[in-house]
PDB file of C-alpha atoms in Angstrom:
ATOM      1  CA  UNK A  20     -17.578 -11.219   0.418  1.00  0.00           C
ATOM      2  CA  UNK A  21     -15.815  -8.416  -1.819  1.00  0.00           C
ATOM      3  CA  UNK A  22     -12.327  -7.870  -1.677  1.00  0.00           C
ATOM      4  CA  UNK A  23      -8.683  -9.066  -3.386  1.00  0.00           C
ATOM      5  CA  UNK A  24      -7.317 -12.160  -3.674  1.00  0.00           C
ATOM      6  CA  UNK A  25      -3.610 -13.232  -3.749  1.00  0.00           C
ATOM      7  CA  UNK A  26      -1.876 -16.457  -4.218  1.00  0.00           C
ATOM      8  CA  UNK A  27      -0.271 -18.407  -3.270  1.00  0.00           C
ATOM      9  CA  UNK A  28       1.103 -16.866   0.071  1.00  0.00           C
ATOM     10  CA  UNK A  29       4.069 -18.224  -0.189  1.00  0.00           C
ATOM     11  CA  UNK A  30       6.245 -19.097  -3.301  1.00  0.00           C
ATOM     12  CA  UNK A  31       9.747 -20.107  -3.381  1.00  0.00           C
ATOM     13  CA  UNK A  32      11.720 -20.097  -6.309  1.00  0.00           C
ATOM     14  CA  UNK A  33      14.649 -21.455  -8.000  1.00  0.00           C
ATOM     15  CA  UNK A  34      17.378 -19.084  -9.770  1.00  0.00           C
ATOM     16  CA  UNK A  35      16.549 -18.202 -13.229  1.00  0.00           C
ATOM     17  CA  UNK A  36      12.709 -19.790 -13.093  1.00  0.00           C
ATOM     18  CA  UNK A  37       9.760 -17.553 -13.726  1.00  0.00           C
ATOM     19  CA  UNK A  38       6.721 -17.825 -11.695  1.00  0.00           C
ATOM     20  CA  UNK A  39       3.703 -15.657 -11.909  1.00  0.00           C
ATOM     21  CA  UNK A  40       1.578 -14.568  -8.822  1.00  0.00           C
ATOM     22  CA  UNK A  41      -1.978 -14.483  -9.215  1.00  0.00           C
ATOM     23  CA  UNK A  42      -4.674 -11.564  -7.942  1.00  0.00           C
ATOM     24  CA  UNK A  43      -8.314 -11.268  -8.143  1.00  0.00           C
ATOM     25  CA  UNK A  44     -10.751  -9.289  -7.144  1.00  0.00           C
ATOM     26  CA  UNK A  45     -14.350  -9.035  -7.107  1.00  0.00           C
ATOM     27  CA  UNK A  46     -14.707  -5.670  -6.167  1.00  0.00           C
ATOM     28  CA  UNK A  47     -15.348  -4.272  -9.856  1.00  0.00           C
ATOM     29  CA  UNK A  48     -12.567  -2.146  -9.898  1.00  0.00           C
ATOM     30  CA  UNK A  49     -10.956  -1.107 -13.022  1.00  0.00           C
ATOM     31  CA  UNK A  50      -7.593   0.027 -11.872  1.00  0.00           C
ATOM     32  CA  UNK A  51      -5.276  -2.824 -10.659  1.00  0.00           C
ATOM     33  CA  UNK A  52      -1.666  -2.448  -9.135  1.00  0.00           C
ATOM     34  CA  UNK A  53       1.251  -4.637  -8.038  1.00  0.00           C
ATOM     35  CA  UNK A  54       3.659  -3.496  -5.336  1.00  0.00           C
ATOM     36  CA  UNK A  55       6.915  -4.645  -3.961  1.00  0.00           C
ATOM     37  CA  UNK A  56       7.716  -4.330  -0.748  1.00  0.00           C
ATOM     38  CA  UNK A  57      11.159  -4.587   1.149  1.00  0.00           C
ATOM     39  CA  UNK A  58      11.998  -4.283   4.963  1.00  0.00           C
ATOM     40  CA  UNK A  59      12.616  -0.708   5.661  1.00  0.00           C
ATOM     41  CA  UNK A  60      11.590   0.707   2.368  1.00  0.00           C
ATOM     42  CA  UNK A  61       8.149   2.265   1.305  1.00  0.00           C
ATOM     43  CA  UNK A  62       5.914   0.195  -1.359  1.00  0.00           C
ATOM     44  CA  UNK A  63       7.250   0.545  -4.804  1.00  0.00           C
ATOM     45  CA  UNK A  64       5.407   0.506  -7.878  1.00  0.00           C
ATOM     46  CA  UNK A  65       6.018  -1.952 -10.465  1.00  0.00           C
ATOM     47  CA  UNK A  66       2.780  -2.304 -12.587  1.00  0.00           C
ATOM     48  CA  UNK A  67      -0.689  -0.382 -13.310  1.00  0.00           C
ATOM     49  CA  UNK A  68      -3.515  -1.202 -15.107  1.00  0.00           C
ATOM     50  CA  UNK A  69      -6.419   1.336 -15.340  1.00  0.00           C
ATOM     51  CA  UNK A  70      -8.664  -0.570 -17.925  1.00  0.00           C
ATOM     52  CA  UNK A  71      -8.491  -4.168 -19.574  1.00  0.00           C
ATOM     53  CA  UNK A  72      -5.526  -5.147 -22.271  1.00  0.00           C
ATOM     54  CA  UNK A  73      -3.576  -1.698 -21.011  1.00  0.00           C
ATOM     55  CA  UNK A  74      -1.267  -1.421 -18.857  1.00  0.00           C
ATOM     56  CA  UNK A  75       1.822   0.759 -17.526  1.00  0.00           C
ATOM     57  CA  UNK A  76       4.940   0.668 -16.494  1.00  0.00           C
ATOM     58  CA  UNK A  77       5.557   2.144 -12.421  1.00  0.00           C
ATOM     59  CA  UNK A  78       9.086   3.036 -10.653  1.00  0.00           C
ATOM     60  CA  UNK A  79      10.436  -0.493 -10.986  1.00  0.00           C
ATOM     61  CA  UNK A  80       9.444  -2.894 -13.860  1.00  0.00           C
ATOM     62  CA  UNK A  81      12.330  -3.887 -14.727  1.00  0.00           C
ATOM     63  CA  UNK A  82      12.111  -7.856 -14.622  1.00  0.00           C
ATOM     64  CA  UNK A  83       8.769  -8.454 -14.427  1.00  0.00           C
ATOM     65  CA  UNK A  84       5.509  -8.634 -16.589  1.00  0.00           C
ATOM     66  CA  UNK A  85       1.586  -8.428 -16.051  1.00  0.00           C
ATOM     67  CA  UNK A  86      -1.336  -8.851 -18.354  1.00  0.00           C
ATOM     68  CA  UNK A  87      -4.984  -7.586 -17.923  1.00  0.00           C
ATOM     69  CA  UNK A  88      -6.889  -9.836 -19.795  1.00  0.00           C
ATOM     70  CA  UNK A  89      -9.712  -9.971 -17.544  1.00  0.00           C
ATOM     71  CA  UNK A  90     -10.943  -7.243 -15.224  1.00  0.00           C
ATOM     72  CA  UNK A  91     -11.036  -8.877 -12.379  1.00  0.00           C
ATOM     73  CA  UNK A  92      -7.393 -10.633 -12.885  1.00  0.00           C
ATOM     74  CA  UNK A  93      -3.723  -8.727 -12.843  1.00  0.00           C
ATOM     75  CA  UNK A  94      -1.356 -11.411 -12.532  1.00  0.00           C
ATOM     76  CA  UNK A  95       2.399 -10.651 -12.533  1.00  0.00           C
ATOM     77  CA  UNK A  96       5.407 -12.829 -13.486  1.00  0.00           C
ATOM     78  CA  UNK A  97       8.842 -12.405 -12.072  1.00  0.00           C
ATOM     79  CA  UNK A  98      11.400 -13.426 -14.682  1.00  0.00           C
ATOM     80  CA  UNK A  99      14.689 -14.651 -14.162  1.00  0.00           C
ATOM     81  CA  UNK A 100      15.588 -11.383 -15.433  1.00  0.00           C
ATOM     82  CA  UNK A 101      14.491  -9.867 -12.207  1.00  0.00           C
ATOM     83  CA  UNK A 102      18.466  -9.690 -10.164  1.00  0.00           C
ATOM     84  CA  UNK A 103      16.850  -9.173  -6.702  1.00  0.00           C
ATOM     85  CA  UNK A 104      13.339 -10.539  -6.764  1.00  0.00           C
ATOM     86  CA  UNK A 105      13.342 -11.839  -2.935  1.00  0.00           C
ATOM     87  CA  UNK A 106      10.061  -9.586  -1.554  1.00  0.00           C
ATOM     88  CA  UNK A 107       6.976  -9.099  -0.671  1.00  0.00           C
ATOM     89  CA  UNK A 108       4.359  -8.554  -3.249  1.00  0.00           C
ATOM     90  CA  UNK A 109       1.253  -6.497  -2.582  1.00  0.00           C
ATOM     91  CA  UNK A 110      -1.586  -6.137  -5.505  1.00  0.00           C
ATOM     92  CA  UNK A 111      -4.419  -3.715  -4.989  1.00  0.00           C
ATOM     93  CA  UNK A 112      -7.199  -2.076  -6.547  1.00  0.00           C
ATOM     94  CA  UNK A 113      -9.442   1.305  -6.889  1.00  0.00           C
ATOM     95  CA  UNK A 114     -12.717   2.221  -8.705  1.00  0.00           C
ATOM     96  CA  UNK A 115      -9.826   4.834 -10.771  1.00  0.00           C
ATOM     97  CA  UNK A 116      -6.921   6.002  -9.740  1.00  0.00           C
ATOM     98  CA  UNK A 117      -7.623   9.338  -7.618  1.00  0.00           C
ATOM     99  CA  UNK A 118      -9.905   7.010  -5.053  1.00  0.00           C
ATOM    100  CA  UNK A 119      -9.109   4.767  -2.241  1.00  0.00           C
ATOM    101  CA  UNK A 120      -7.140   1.744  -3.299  1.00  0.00           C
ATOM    102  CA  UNK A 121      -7.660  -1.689  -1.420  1.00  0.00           C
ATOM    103  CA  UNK A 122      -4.840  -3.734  -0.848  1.00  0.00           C
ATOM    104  CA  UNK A 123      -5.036  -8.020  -1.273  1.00  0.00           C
ATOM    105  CA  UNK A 124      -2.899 -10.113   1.413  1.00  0.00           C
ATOM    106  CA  UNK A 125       0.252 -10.288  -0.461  1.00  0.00           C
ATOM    107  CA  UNK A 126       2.763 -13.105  -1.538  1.00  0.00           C
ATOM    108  CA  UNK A 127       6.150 -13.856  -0.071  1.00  0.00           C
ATOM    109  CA  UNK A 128       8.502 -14.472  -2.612  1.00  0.00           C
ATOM    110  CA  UNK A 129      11.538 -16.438  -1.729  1.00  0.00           C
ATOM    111  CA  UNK A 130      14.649 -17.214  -4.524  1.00  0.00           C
ATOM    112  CA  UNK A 131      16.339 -19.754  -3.210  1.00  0.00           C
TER     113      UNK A 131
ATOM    114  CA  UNK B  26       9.603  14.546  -6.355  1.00  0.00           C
ATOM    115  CA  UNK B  27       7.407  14.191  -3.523  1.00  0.00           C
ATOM    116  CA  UNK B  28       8.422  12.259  -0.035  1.00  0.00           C
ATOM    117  CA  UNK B  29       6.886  11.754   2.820  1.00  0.00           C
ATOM    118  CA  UNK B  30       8.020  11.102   6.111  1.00  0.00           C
ATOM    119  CA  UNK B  31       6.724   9.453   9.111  1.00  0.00           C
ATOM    120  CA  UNK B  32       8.213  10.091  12.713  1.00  0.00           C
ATOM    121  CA  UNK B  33       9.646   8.259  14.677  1.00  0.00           C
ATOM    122  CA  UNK B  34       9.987   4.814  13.278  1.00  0.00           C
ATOM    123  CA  UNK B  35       8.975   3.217  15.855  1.00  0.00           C
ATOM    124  CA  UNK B  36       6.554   4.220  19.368  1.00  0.00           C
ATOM    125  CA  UNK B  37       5.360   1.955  22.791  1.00  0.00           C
ATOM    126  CA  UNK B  38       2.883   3.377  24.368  1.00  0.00           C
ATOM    127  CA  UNK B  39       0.796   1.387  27.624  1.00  0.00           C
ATOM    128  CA  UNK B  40      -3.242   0.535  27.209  1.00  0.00           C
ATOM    129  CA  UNK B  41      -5.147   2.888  27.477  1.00  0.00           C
ATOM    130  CA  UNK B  42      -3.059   6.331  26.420  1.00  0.00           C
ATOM    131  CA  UNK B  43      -4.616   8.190  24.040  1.00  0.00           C
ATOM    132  CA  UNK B  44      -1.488   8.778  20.908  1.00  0.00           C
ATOM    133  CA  UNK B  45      -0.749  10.676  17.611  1.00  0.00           C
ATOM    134  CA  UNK B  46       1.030   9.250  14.653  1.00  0.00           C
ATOM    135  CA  UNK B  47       2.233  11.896  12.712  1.00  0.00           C
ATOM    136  CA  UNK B  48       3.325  12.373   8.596  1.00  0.00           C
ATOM    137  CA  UNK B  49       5.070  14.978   7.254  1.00  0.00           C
ATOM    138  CA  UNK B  50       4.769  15.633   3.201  1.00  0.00           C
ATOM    139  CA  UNK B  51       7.062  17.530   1.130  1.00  0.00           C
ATOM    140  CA  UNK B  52       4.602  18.596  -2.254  1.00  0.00           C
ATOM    141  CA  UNK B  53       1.526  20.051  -0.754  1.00  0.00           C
ATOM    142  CA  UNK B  54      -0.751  19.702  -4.226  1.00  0.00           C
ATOM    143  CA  UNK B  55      -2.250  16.377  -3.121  1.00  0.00           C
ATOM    144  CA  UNK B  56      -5.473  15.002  -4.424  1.00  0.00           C
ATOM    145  CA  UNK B  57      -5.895  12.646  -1.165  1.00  0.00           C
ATOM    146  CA  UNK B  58      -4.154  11.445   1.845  1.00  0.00           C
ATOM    147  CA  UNK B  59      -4.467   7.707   2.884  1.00  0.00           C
ATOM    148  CA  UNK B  60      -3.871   5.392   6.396  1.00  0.00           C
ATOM    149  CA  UNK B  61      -3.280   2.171   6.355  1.00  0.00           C
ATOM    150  CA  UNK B  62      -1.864  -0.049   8.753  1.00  0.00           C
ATOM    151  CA  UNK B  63      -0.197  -3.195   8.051  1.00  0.00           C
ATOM    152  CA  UNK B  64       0.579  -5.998  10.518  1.00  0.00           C
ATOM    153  CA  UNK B  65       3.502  -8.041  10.523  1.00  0.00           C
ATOM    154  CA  UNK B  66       3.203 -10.276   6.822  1.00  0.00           C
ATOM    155  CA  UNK B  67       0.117  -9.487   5.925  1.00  0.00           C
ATOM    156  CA  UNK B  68      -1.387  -6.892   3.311  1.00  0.00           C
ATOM    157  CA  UNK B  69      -2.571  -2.879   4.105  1.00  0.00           C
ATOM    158  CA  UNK B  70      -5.608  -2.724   5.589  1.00  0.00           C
ATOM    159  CA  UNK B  71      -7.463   1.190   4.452  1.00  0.00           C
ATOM    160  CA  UNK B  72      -8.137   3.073   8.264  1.00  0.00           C
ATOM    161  CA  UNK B  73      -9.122   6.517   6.684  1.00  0.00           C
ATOM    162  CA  UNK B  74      -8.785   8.705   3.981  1.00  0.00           C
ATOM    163  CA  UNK B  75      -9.203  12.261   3.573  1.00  0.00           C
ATOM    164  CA  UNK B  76      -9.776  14.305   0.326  1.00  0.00           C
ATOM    165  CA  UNK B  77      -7.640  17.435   0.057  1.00  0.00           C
ATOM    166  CA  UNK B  78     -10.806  19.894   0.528  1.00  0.00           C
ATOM    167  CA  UNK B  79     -11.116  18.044   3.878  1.00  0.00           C
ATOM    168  CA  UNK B  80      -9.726  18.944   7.379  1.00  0.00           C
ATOM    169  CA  UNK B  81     -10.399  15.332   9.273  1.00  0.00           C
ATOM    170  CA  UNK B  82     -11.994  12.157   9.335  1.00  0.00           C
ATOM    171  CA  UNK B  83     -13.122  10.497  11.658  1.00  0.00           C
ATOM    172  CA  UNK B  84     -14.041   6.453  12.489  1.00  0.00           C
ATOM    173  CA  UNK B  85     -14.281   5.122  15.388  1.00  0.00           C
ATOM    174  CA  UNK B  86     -11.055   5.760  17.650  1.00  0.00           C
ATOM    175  CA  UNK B  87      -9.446   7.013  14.860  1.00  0.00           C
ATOM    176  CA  UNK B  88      -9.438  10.766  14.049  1.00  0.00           C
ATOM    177  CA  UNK B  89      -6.996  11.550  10.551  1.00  0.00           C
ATOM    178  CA  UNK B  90      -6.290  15.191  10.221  1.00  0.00           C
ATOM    179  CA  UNK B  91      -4.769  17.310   6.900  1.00  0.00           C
ATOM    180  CA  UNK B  92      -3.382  20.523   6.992  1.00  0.00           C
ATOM    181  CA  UNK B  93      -1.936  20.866   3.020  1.00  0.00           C
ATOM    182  CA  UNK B  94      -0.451  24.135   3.723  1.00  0.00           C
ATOM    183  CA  UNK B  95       1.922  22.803   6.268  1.00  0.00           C
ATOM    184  CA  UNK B  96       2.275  19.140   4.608  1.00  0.00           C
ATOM    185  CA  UNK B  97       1.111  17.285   7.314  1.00  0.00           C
ATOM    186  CA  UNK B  98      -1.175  14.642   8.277  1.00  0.00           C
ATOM    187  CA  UNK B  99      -1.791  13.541  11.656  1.00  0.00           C
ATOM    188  CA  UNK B 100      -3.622  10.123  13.193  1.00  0.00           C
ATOM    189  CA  UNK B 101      -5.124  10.290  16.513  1.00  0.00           C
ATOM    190  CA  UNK B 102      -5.706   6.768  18.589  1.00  0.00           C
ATOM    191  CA  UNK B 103      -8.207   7.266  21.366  1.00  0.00           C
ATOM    192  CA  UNK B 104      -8.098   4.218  24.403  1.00  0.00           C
ATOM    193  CA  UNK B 105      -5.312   2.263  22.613  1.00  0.00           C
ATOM    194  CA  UNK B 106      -5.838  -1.270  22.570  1.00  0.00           C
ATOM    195  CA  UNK B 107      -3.060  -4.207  22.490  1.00  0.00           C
ATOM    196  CA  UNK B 108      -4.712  -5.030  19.210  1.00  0.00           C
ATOM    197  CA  UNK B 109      -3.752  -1.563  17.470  1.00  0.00           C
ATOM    198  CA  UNK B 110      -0.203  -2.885  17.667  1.00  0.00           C
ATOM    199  CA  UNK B 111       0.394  -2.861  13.934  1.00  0.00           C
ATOM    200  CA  UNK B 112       2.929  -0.620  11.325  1.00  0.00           C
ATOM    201  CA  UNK B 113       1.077   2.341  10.143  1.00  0.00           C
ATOM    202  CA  UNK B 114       1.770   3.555   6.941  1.00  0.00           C
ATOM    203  CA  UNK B 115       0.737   7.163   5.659  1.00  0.00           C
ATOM    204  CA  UNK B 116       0.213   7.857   1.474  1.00  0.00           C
ATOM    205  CA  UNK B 117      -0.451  10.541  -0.640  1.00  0.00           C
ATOM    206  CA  UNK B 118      -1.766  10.829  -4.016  1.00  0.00           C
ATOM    207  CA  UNK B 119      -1.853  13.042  -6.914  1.00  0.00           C
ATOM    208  CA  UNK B 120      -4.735  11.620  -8.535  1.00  0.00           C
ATOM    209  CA  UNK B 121      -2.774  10.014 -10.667  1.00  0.00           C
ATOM    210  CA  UNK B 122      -1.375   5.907 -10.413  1.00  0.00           C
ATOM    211  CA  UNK B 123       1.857   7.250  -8.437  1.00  0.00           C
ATOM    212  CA  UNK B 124       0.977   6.820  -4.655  1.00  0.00           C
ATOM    213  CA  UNK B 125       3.867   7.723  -2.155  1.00  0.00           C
ATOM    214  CA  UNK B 126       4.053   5.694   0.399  1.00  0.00           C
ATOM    215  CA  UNK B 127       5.597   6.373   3.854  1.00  0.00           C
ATOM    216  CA  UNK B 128       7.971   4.055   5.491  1.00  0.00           C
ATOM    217  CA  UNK B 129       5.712   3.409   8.288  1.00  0.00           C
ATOM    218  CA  UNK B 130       5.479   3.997  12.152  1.00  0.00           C
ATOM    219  CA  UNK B 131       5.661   0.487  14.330  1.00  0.00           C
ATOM    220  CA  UNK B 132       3.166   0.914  17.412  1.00  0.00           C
ATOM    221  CA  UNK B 133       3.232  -1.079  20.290  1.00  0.00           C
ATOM    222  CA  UNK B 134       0.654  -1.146  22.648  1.00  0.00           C
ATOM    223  CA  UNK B 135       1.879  -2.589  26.073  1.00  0.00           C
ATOM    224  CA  UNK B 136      -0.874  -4.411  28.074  1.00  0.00           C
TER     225      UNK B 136
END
């Protein structure tokens, strides 16, 4: 079965603790993305990668990191530098970045 | 910067009606127009997407239609189905990483 790969599903975390979510996929993509999502906004950007050991900045990476060490991996830690990091994180994927990107099952992230 | 708008927020329709999303996009120069819909905690799941040389496609009960000069985008639900119930999310991209993503139209499907 091809597709993306998120874990955990749910993650709850102290203040000031980083935790990193995890997302795979087997779908031989080369560009990777992480999302945020919060009730009644749109998805918002916070990483890209387009090729393994590079990767960009999007709209809202302020607080968080990713590597790309593998292609098939893009996992993204929220530091405790993140102020607001209660959301719902959505990772996806594309053969490059003008095609159709496929989205994994996300992560619920919960500070407590 | 572009935006794109999806109206109204939220729709009920009964079984069986045939209905028509609709997305409204403010930068016409778009590489590709994408549905999705998403139900309620999970991820986006890809319905259609239609290149900007493109008019409609097409898949099953779904028919997505693109007219760039206007800036919109339309998504037609033949026979709704209590199981179409779902958020459905309209995005546009310039070919580049920066999708823009709408905020979504809630469907209900009443049995």
């Amino acid at each position: 079965d091809g597709g993306i790969t998120q874990s955990p599903k749910y993650l709850f975390r102290k203040e000031g603790q980083n935790v990193t979510l995890s997302c795979e996929q087997n779908l031989n993509h080369d560009a990777m993305y992480w999302y945020r999502q919060d009730p009644g906004q749109g998805l918002r950007l916070i990483y890209y990668s387009q090729i393994v050991n590079d990767f960009q900045k999007g709209d809202i990476a302020e607080g968080y990191s990713v590597s790309r060490e593998k292609k098939e991996s893009f996992p993204l830690t929220v530091t405790s530098a993140q102020k607001n990091p209660t959301a719902f994180y959505l990772c996806a994927s594309s053969m490059a970045r003008e095609t159709e990107q496929f989205f994994g099952p996300g992560t619920r992230l919960t500070v407590l | 910067k572009q935006e794109v708008t999806q109206i109204p927020a939220a729709l009920s329709v009964p079984e069986g009606e045939n209905l028509v999303l609709n997305c409204s996009f403010t930068d016409s120069a778009i590489y590709n127009l994408q549905w999705f819909r998403q139900d309620p905690g999970k991820g986006l799941t890809s319905l259609l997407l239609i290149q900007s040389s493109q008019r409609e496609q097409t898949s099953g009960r779904l028919n997505a239609s693109l007219d760039k000069s206007s800036g919109r985008s339309t998504l037609y639900i033949a026979a709704s189905q209590p199981g179409d119930s779902a958020t459905y999310l309209c995005v546009t991209n310039f070919g580049n990483e920066k999708l823009t993503f709408g905020t979504g139209t809630r469907l209900t499907i009443i049995p």
